[in-house]
Amino acid sequence: MGKKQTHTFSEKLARARNRGDFAAFFMMLPAVFLLIVMSIYPFFWLFRYICYDYNGFKAYFTGSRNFMRMLEDQTFWRSVLHTFEYAGMKLVVVIPLSLLLAVLLNQKLKGTGLFRGIYFMPTVISAAIYSLIFGFIFAVYNGVLNASLKGLGWITEPIDWLGDPKVVMISVVIVAVWGGFGNYMILFISGMTSISEEIYESSKIDGATETQTFFHITLPMLSPVLKVILMLAITTAFKDYQSIIVMTDGGPNNRSHVMFSYIYKLIFSSSTTPQIGYATMLSVVAALIIGIITAVYMFVARKLDDVI
């Protein structure tokens, strides 16, 4: 009986060797190792310090204190509301803008390739770099934006774009849209190139206008790509914080703080001791919020597919 099992195992081993399974396993091993070390382990490491007061050197068990502090932390919950505000404003602008530019640049006209490269360029520039540049553009007294608006006669007094609570969120959304629309534009163009030209030719023969063609052919056939783009845009918008840290540092009076900018400040602020334990608790809550939003979106998208 034992010899039969050994023989069977040997046959399976030989078959696996012939199929190249061992080669594939060893080729994937470095990637799997990096995935475990760089992603999976740090994720579970977070849960280790939820119940600790940890500053990077010493950890003290605090029980549910971090959880109770989170419930009473008004700054954090305001940052959650700011995150929804920021994400909503960004999505309302960046998706239609990306789609519009994709439609225009998908035309077979001279120079469209150049404009595609120009519009895509912000996505390959570091967010910290272009946010720093926009900080100079939004400057109150020597900024290009205020000088241009004054020259056009649209304003009489300079606007404090990054220091006025009424307009600071609009300012950071403008920067976010500028830095992200090129990526979604390219994805839309990729989806449009997969639509057969014969369909458009048939619509022209039937007498359809360009507007009718867009709403009845282009948009419906872009729906698979649109679902992916929306999911990427939603998750990205809820995780944005680099531009806010560079331009406003969460100000004025925490008005521009979003979830992850507030968490970043708790860990890396130079004015206070790193609060890694409490920031870990907030990170888990923020991840749960994003997970719920993504799950709701996927559920709604699936239901819309069933209806359509």
mmCIF file of C-alpha atoms in Angstrom:
data_model
loop_
_atom_site.group_PDB
_atom_site.id
_atom_site.type_symbol
_atom_site.label_atom_id
_atom_site.label_comp_id
_atom_site.label_asym_id
_atom_site.label_seq_id
_atom_site.Cartn_x
_atom_site.Cartn_y
_atom_site.Cartn_z
ATOM 1 C CA MET A 1 0.000 0.000 0.000
ATOM 2 C CA GLY A 2 2.836 2.356 0.950
ATOM 3 C CA LYS A 3 4.716 1.607 -2.287
ATOM 4 C CA LYS A 4 1.628 2.384 -4.362
ATOM 5 C CA GLN A 5 1.229 5.794 -2.672
ATOM 6 C CA THR A 6 4.939 6.550 -3.183
ATOM 7 C CA HIS A 7 4.677 5.575 -6.825
ATOM 8 C CA THR A 8 1.605 7.759 -7.295
ATOM 9 C CA PHE A 9 3.340 10.724 -5.682
ATOM 10 C CA SER A 10 6.361 10.203 -7.938
ATOM 11 C CA GLU A 11 4.149 10.210 -10.990
ATOM 12 C CA LYS A 12 2.494 13.449 -9.902
ATOM 13 C CA LEU A 13 5.912 14.973 -9.238
ATOM 14 C CA ALA A 14 7.131 13.957 -12.691
ATOM 15 C CA ARG A 15 3.987 15.332 -14.330
ATOM 16 C CA ALA A 16 4.383 18.642 -12.497
ATOM 17 C CA ARG A 17 8.019 18.850 -13.583
ATOM 18 C CA ASN A 18 7.059 18.183 -17.202
ATOM 19 C CA ARG A 19 4.365 20.887 -17.133
ATOM 20 C CA GLY A 20 6.834 23.417 -15.800
ATOM 21 C CA ASP A 21 4.942 23.970 -12.529
ATOM 22 C CA PHE A 22 8.164 24.106 -10.529
ATOM 23 C CA ALA A 23 9.643 26.742 -12.832
ATOM 24 C CA ALA A 24 6.472 28.812 -12.552
ATOM 25 C CA PHE A 25 6.482 28.444 -8.762
ATOM 26 C CA PHE A 26 10.067 29.634 -8.401
ATOM 27 C CA MET A 27 9.448 32.521 -10.823
ATOM 28 C CA MET A 28 6.474 33.680 -8.748
ATOM 29 C CA LEU A 29 8.214 33.161 -5.405
ATOM 30 C CA PRO A 30 9.981 36.601 -5.263
ATOM 31 C CA ALA A 31 6.740 38.432 -6.076
ATOM 32 C CA VAL A 32 4.781 36.412 -3.499
ATOM 33 C CA PHE A 33 7.494 37.039 -0.898
ATOM 34 C CA LEU A 34 7.390 40.802 -1.524
ATOM 35 C CA LEU A 35 3.579 40.755 -1.382
ATOM 36 C CA ILE A 36 3.650 39.046 2.018
ATOM 37 C CA VAL A 37 6.421 41.222 3.446
ATOM 38 C CA MET A 38 5.343 44.591 2.012
ATOM 39 C CA SER A 39 1.524 44.308 2.032
ATOM 40 C CA ILE A 40 0.042 41.415 3.990
ATOM 41 C CA TYR A 41 2.338 41.549 7.042
ATOM 42 C CA PRO A 42 2.044 45.355 7.520
ATOM 43 C CA PHE A 43 -1.752 45.054 7.246
ATOM 44 C CA PHE A 44 -1.934 42.536 10.082
ATOM 45 C CA TRP A 45 0.741 44.512 11.950
ATOM 46 C CA LEU A 46 -1.761 47.378 12.185
ATOM 47 C CA PHE A 47 -4.127 45.330 14.317
ATOM 48 C CA ARG A 48 -1.338 44.685 16.810
ATOM 49 C CA TYR A 49 -1.313 48.284 18.057
ATOM 50 C CA ILE A 50 -5.019 49.152 18.027
ATOM 51 C CA CYS A 51 -5.161 48.666 21.789
ATOM 52 C CA TYR A 52 -1.739 50.200 22.508
ATOM 53 C CA ASP A 53 -0.270 53.618 23.089
ATOM 54 C CA TYR A 54 2.683 53.258 20.738
ATOM 55 C CA ASN A 55 5.142 56.006 19.791
ATOM 56 C CA GLY A 56 7.540 53.978 17.671
ATOM 57 C CA PHE A 57 9.724 52.887 20.590
ATOM 58 C CA LYS A 58 7.539 51.668 23.446
ATOM 59 C CA ALA A 59 4.054 50.202 23.447
ATOM 60 C CA TYR A 60 1.711 50.441 26.447
ATOM 61 C CA PHE A 61 -1.518 48.470 26.545
ATOM 62 C CA THR A 62 -4.470 50.853 26.875
ATOM 63 C CA GLY A 63 -7.429 48.563 26.222
ATOM 64 C CA SER A 64 -10.330 50.391 24.602
ATOM 65 C CA ARG A 65 -8.956 53.870 25.233
ATOM 66 C CA ASN A 66 -8.091 54.470 21.569
ATOM 67 C CA PHE A 67 -11.582 53.419 20.544
ATOM 68 C CA MET A 68 -13.237 55.726 23.073
ATOM 69 C CA ARG A 69 -10.965 58.581 22.032
ATOM 70 C CA MET A 70 -11.946 58.031 18.412
ATOM 71 C CA LEU A 71 -15.644 58.309 19.256
ATOM 72 C CA GLU A 72 -15.032 61.677 20.944
ATOM 73 C CA ASP A 73 -12.555 63.020 18.385
ATOM 74 C CA GLN A 74 -14.540 65.752 16.644
ATOM 75 C CA THR A 75 -11.603 66.685 14.398
ATOM 76 C CA PHE A 76 -11.486 63.175 12.966
ATOM 77 C CA TRP A 77 -15.220 62.991 12.298
ATOM 78 C CA ARG A 78 -15.130 66.417 10.679
ATOM 79 C CA SER A 79 -12.289 65.130 8.505
ATOM 80 C CA VAL A 80 -14.539 62.223 7.490
ATOM 81 C CA LEU A 81 -17.210 64.719 6.362
ATOM 82 C CA HIS A 82 -14.544 66.751 4.571
ATOM 83 C CA THR A 83 -13.431 63.569 2.797
ATOM 84 C CA PHE A 84 -16.939 62.965 1.457
ATOM 85 C CA GLU A 85 -17.167 66.625 0.427
ATOM 86 C CA TYR A 86 -13.781 66.521 -1.283
ATOM 87 C CA ALA A 87 -14.479 63.198 -3.035
ATOM 88 C CA GLY A 88 -17.929 64.319 -4.208
ATOM 89 C CA MET A 89 -16.651 67.604 -5.641
ATOM 90 C CA LYS A 90 -13.730 65.890 -7.348
ATOM 91 C CA LEU A 91 -15.814 63.123 -8.928
ATOM 92 C CA VAL A 92 -18.469 65.541 -10.199
ATOM 93 C CA VAL A 93 -15.777 67.437 -12.115
ATOM 94 C CA VAL A 94 -13.073 64.928 -13.037
ATOM 95 C CA ILE A 95 -15.238 62.203 -14.634
ATOM 96 C CA PRO A 96 -17.234 64.461 -17.036
ATOM 97 C CA LEU A 97 -14.091 66.451 -17.862
ATOM 98 C CA SER A 98 -12.104 63.297 -18.625
ATOM 99 C CA LEU A 99 -14.911 61.902 -20.765
ATOM 100 C CA LEU A 100 -15.329 65.176 -22.685
ATOM 101 C CA LEU A 101 -11.620 65.442 -23.454
ATOM 102 C CA ALA A 102 -11.508 61.771 -24.417
ATOM 103 C CA VAL A 103 -14.303 62.313 -26.948
ATOM 104 C CA LEU A 104 -12.569 65.383 -28.405
ATOM 105 C CA LEU A 105 -9.124 63.771 -28.571
ATOM 106 C CA ASN A 106 -10.459 60.522 -30.014
ATOM 107 C CA GLN A 107 -11.185 62.350 -33.254
ATOM 108 C CA LYS A 108 -8.855 61.648 -36.158
ATOM 109 C CA LEU A 109 -7.465 65.175 -36.250
ATOM 110 C CA LYS A 110 -3.930 66.483 -36.523
ATOM 111 C CA GLY A 111 -2.273 67.212 -33.184
ATOM 112 C CA THR A 112 -4.511 65.054 -30.967
ATOM 113 C CA GLY A 113 -1.537 62.869 -30.001
ATOM 114 C CA LEU A 114 0.353 65.924 -28.755
ATOM 115 C CA PHE A 115 -2.577 67.077 -26.636
ATOM 116 C CA ARG A 116 -3.011 63.595 -25.208
ATOM 117 C CA GLY A 117 0.590 63.710 -24.004
ATOM 118 C CA ILE A 118 0.156 67.214 -22.565
ATOM 119 C CA TYR A 119 -3.001 66.320 -20.647
ATOM 120 C CA PHE A 120 -1.507 63.051 -19.402
ATOM 121 C CA MET A 121 1.690 64.735 -18.184
ATOM 122 C CA PRO A 122 0.344 65.763 -14.708
ATOM 123 C CA THR A 123 -0.243 62.111 -13.807
ATOM 124 C CA VAL A 124 3.474 61.311 -14.055
ATOM 125 C CA ILE A 125 4.558 64.314 -11.977
ATOM 126 C CA SER A 126 4.877 63.903 -8.216
ATOM 127 C CA ALA A 127 1.847 65.221 -6.330
ATOM 128 C CA ALA A 128 4.164 67.026 -3.906
ATOM 129 C CA ILE A 129 5.874 68.881 -6.772
ATOM 130 C CA TYR A 130 2.785 70.144 -8.586
ATOM 131 C CA SER A 131 1.077 70.952 -5.271
ATOM 132 C CA LEU A 132 4.053 73.133 -4.364
ATOM 133 C CA ILE A 133 3.745 74.895 -7.724
ATOM 134 C CA PHE A 134 0.021 75.454 -7.195
ATOM 135 C CA GLY A 135 0.857 76.882 -3.781
ATOM 136 C CA PHE A 136 2.707 79.693 -5.560
ATOM 137 C CA ILE A 137 -0.122 80.083 -8.081
ATOM 138 C CA PHE A 138 -2.679 80.451 -5.264
ATOM 139 C CA ALA A 139 -0.517 82.906 -3.276
ATOM 140 C CA VAL A 140 -2.496 85.881 -2.014
ATOM 141 C CA TYR A 141 -0.419 88.891 -3.058
ATOM 142 C CA ASN A 142 2.068 87.640 -5.660
ATOM 143 C CA GLY A 143 0.173 84.654 -7.050
ATOM 144 C CA VAL A 144 -0.479 84.267 -10.755
ATOM 145 C CA LEU A 145 -4.185 83.484 -10.279
ATOM 146 C CA ASN A 146 -5.051 86.613 -8.307
ATOM 147 C CA ALA A 147 -2.968 88.759 -10.664
ATOM 148 C CA SER A 148 -4.789 87.309 -13.694
ATOM 149 C CA LEU A 149 -8.233 87.778 -12.154
ATOM 150 C CA LYS A 150 -7.375 91.358 -11.214
ATOM 151 C CA GLY A 151 -6.110 92.034 -14.721
ATOM 152 C CA LEU A 152 -9.413 90.783 -16.145
ATOM 153 C CA GLY A 153 -11.327 92.959 -13.700
ATOM 154 C CA TRP A 154 -13.128 90.016 -12.118
ATOM 155 C CA ILE A 155 -11.932 90.782 -8.580
ATOM 156 C CA THR A 156 -10.908 93.948 -6.778
ATOM 157 C CA GLU A 157 -9.316 92.389 -3.685
ATOM 158 C CA PRO A 158 -6.986 89.364 -3.652
ATOM 159 C CA ILE A 159 -8.574 86.068 -2.614
ATOM 160 C CA ASP A 160 -6.886 83.922 0.016
ATOM 161 C CA TRP A 161 -7.365 80.662 -1.857
ATOM 162 C CA LEU A 162 -5.614 78.475 0.714
ATOM 163 C CA GLY A 163 -6.402 80.455 3.866
ATOM 164 C CA ASP A 164 -10.112 81.178 3.521
ATOM 165 C CA PRO A 165 -12.331 78.363 4.903
ATOM 166 C CA LYS A 166 -14.979 79.177 2.276
ATOM 167 C CA VAL A 167 -12.775 78.520 -0.759
ATOM 168 C CA VAL A 168 -9.937 76.282 0.449
ATOM 169 C CA MET A 169 -11.741 73.054 -0.431
ATOM 170 C CA ILE A 170 -12.440 74.339 -3.937
ATOM 171 C CA SER A 171 -8.743 75.127 -4.317
ATOM 172 C CA VAL A 172 -7.534 71.659 -3.319
ATOM 173 C CA VAL A 173 -10.172 70.041 -5.552
ATOM 174 C CA ILE A 174 -8.915 72.085 -8.521
ATOM 175 C CA VAL A 175 -5.412 70.753 -7.911
ATOM 176 C CA ALA A 176 -6.716 67.191 -7.522
ATOM 177 C CA VAL A 177 -8.666 67.386 -10.777
ATOM 178 C CA TRP A 178 -5.650 68.815 -12.618
ATOM 179 C CA GLY A 179 -3.459 66.003 -11.359
ATOM 180 C CA GLY A 180 -5.877 63.154 -12.085
ATOM 181 C CA PHE A 181 -8.048 63.805 -15.124
ATOM 182 C CA GLY A 182 -5.371 62.776 -17.644
ATOM 183 C CA ASN A 183 -5.265 59.224 -16.321
ATOM 184 C CA TYR A 184 -9.032 58.724 -16.653
ATOM 185 C CA MET A 185 -8.990 60.428 -20.060
ATOM 186 C CA ILE A 186 -6.532 57.848 -21.399
ATOM 187 C CA LEU A 187 -8.689 55.025 -20.012
ATOM 188 C CA PHE A 188 -11.764 56.462 -21.734
ATOM 189 C CA ILE A 189 -9.857 56.779 -25.013
ATOM 190 C CA SER A 190 -8.735 53.149 -24.696
ATOM 191 C CA GLY A 191 -12.357 52.111 -24.266
ATOM 192 C CA MET A 192 -13.470 54.147 -27.280
ATOM 193 C CA THR A 193 -10.834 52.659 -29.562
ATOM 194 C CA SER A 194 -12.296 49.210 -28.872
ATOM 195 C CA ILE A 195 -15.670 50.242 -30.350
ATOM 196 C CA SER A 196 -15.969 49.110 -33.962
ATOM 197 C CA GLU A 197 -16.046 51.829 -36.620
ATOM 198 C CA GLU A 198 -18.734 49.876 -38.469
ATOM 199 C CA ILE A 199 -21.202 50.705 -35.690
ATOM 200 C CA TYR A 200 -20.591 54.437 -36.130
ATOM 201 C CA GLU A 201 -20.872 54.124 -39.911
ATOM 202 C CA SER A 202 -24.201 52.329 -39.540
ATOM 203 C CA SER A 203 -25.512 55.077 -37.252
ATOM 204 C CA LYS A 204 -24.519 57.732 -39.791
ATOM 205 C CA ILE A 205 -26.341 55.847 -42.538
ATOM 206 C CA ASP A 206 -29.441 55.727 -40.322
ATOM 207 C CA GLY A 207 -29.231 59.512 -39.928
ATOM 208 C CA ALA A 208 -28.164 59.685 -36.264
ATOM 209 C CA THR A 209 -26.642 62.958 -35.112
ATOM 210 C CA GLU A 210 -23.355 63.126 -33.196
ATOM 211 C CA THR A 211 -25.235 63.739 -29.943
ATOM 212 C CA GLN A 212 -27.494 60.729 -30.518
ATOM 213 C CA THR A 213 -24.486 58.606 -31.439
ATOM 214 C CA PHE A 214 -22.710 59.576 -28.241
ATOM 215 C CA PHE A 215 -25.629 58.864 -25.889
ATOM 216 C CA HIS A 216 -26.982 55.763 -27.621
ATOM 217 C CA ILE A 217 -23.787 54.089 -28.838
ATOM 218 C CA THR A 218 -20.620 55.449 -27.229
ATOM 219 C CA LEU A 219 -21.828 55.704 -23.620
ATOM 220 C CA PRO A 220 -23.594 52.297 -23.482
ATOM 221 C CA MET A 221 -20.580 50.547 -25.011
ATOM 222 C CA LEU A 222 -18.270 52.356 -22.604
ATOM 223 C CA SER A 223 -20.184 51.095 -19.570
ATOM 224 C CA PRO A 224 -17.663 48.326 -18.641
ATOM 225 C CA VAL A 225 -14.786 50.806 -18.796
ATOM 226 C CA LEU A 226 -16.831 53.471 -17.025
ATOM 227 C CA LYS A 227 -17.501 51.129 -14.091
ATOM 228 C CA VAL A 228 -13.789 50.469 -13.631
ATOM 229 C CA ILE A 229 -12.926 54.170 -13.951
ATOM 230 C CA LEU A 230 -15.569 55.129 -11.397
ATOM 231 C CA MET A 231 -14.295 52.558 -8.913
ATOM 232 C CA LEU A 232 -10.713 53.795 -9.344
ATOM 233 C CA ALA A 233 -11.827 57.420 -9.061
ATOM 234 C CA ILE A 234 -13.866 56.791 -5.898
ATOM 235 C CA THR A 235 -11.128 54.898 -4.064
ATOM 236 C CA THR A 236 -8.478 57.413 -5.159
ATOM 237 C CA ALA A 237 -10.571 60.396 -4.081
ATOM 238 C CA PHE A 238 -11.151 58.924 -0.623
ATOM 239 C CA LYS A 239 -7.425 58.221 -0.187
ATOM 240 C CA ASP A 240 -6.070 61.575 -1.432
ATOM 241 C CA TYR A 241 -4.092 63.644 1.034
ATOM 242 C CA GLN A 242 -0.654 64.517 -0.430
ATOM 243 C CA SER A 243 -1.724 67.783 -2.048
ATOM 244 C CA ILE A 244 -3.553 68.866 1.087
ATOM 245 C CA ILE A 245 -0.512 68.250 3.278
ATOM 246 C CA VAL A 246 1.732 70.257 0.958
ATOM 247 C CA MET A 247 -0.589 73.210 0.287
ATOM 248 C CA THR A 248 -2.627 73.714 3.456
ATOM 249 C CA ASP A 249 -1.387 71.208 6.057
ATOM 250 C CA GLY A 250 -5.043 70.647 6.905
ATOM 251 C CA GLY A 251 -5.784 74.308 7.560
ATOM 252 C CA PRO A 252 -7.219 76.779 8.021
ATOM 253 C CA ASN A 253 -8.582 75.590 11.355
ATOM 254 C CA ASN A 254 -8.649 71.957 10.099
ATOM 255 C CA ARG A 255 -11.072 72.965 7.313
ATOM 256 C CA SER A 256 -9.197 71.030 4.611
ATOM 257 C CA HIS A 257 -8.284 68.007 6.714
ATOM 258 C CA VAL A 258 -9.416 64.712 5.187
ATOM 259 C CA MET A 259 -9.136 61.331 6.897
ATOM 260 C CA PHE A 260 -5.655 60.395 5.795
ATOM 261 C CA SER A 261 -4.159 63.866 6.135
ATOM 262 C CA TYR A 262 -5.303 63.883 9.763
ATOM 263 C CA ILE A 263 -3.860 60.394 10.316
ATOM 264 C CA TYR A 264 -0.605 61.468 8.669
ATOM 265 C CA LYS A 265 -0.350 64.444 11.033
ATOM 266 C CA LEU A 266 -0.847 62.215 14.065
ATOM 267 C CA ILE A 267 2.142 60.096 13.063
ATOM 268 C CA PHE A 268 4.549 62.544 11.439
ATOM 269 C CA SER A 269 3.754 65.882 13.067
ATOM 270 C CA SER A 270 6.930 67.505 14.407
ATOM 271 C CA SER A 271 5.050 69.384 17.142
ATOM 272 C CA THR A 272 3.723 66.326 19.012
ATOM 273 C CA THR A 273 4.887 62.841 19.936
ATOM 274 C CA PRO A 274 3.999 60.268 17.235
ATOM 275 C CA GLN A 275 0.645 58.709 18.108
ATOM 276 C CA ILE A 276 0.999 55.501 16.120
ATOM 277 C CA GLY A 277 -1.395 53.470 18.248
ATOM 278 C CA TYR A 278 -4.263 55.937 17.915
ATOM 279 C CA ALA A 279 -3.464 56.580 14.241
ATOM 280 C CA THR A 280 -3.645 52.813 13.682
ATOM 281 C CA MET A 281 -7.172 52.761 15.078
ATOM 282 C CA LEU A 282 -8.178 55.632 12.778
ATOM 283 C CA SER A 283 -6.523 53.923 9.791
ATOM 284 C CA VAL A 284 -8.600 50.800 10.318
ATOM 285 C CA VAL A 285 -11.786 52.871 10.586
ATOM 286 C CA ALA A 286 -10.867 54.822 7.438
ATOM 287 C CA ALA A 287 -10.201 51.566 5.586
ATOM 288 C CA LEU A 288 -13.595 50.237 6.690
ATOM 289 C CA ILE A 289 -15.307 53.408 5.440
ATOM 290 C CA ILE A 290 -13.633 53.114 2.030
ATOM 291 C CA GLY A 291 -14.446 49.396 1.921
ATOM 292 C CA ILE A 292 -18.125 50.064 2.631
ATOM 293 C CA ILE A 293 -18.271 52.801 -0.034
ATOM 294 C CA THR A 294 -16.646 50.470 -2.577
ATOM 295 C CA ALA A 295 -18.991 47.597 -1.675
ATOM 296 C CA VAL A 296 -22.051 49.858 -2.034
ATOM 297 C CA TYR A 297 -20.813 51.051 -5.413
ATOM 298 C CA MET A 298 -20.204 47.489 -6.626
ATOM 299 C CA PHE A 299 -23.670 46.442 -5.432
ATOM 300 C CA VAL A 300 -25.369 49.370 -7.182
ATOM 301 C CA ALA A 301 -23.352 48.795 -10.377
ATOM 302 C CA ARG A 302 -24.341 45.121 -10.406
ATOM 303 C CA LYS A 303 -28.021 45.979 -9.909
ATOM 304 C CA LEU A 304 -27.871 48.518 -12.742
ATOM 305 C CA ASP A 305 -26.368 45.849 -15.008
ATOM 306 C CA ASP A 306 -29.267 43.536 -14.166
ATOM 307 C CA VAL A 307 -31.809 46.268 -14.945
ATOM 308 C CA ILE A 308 -30.138 47.195 -18.212
#
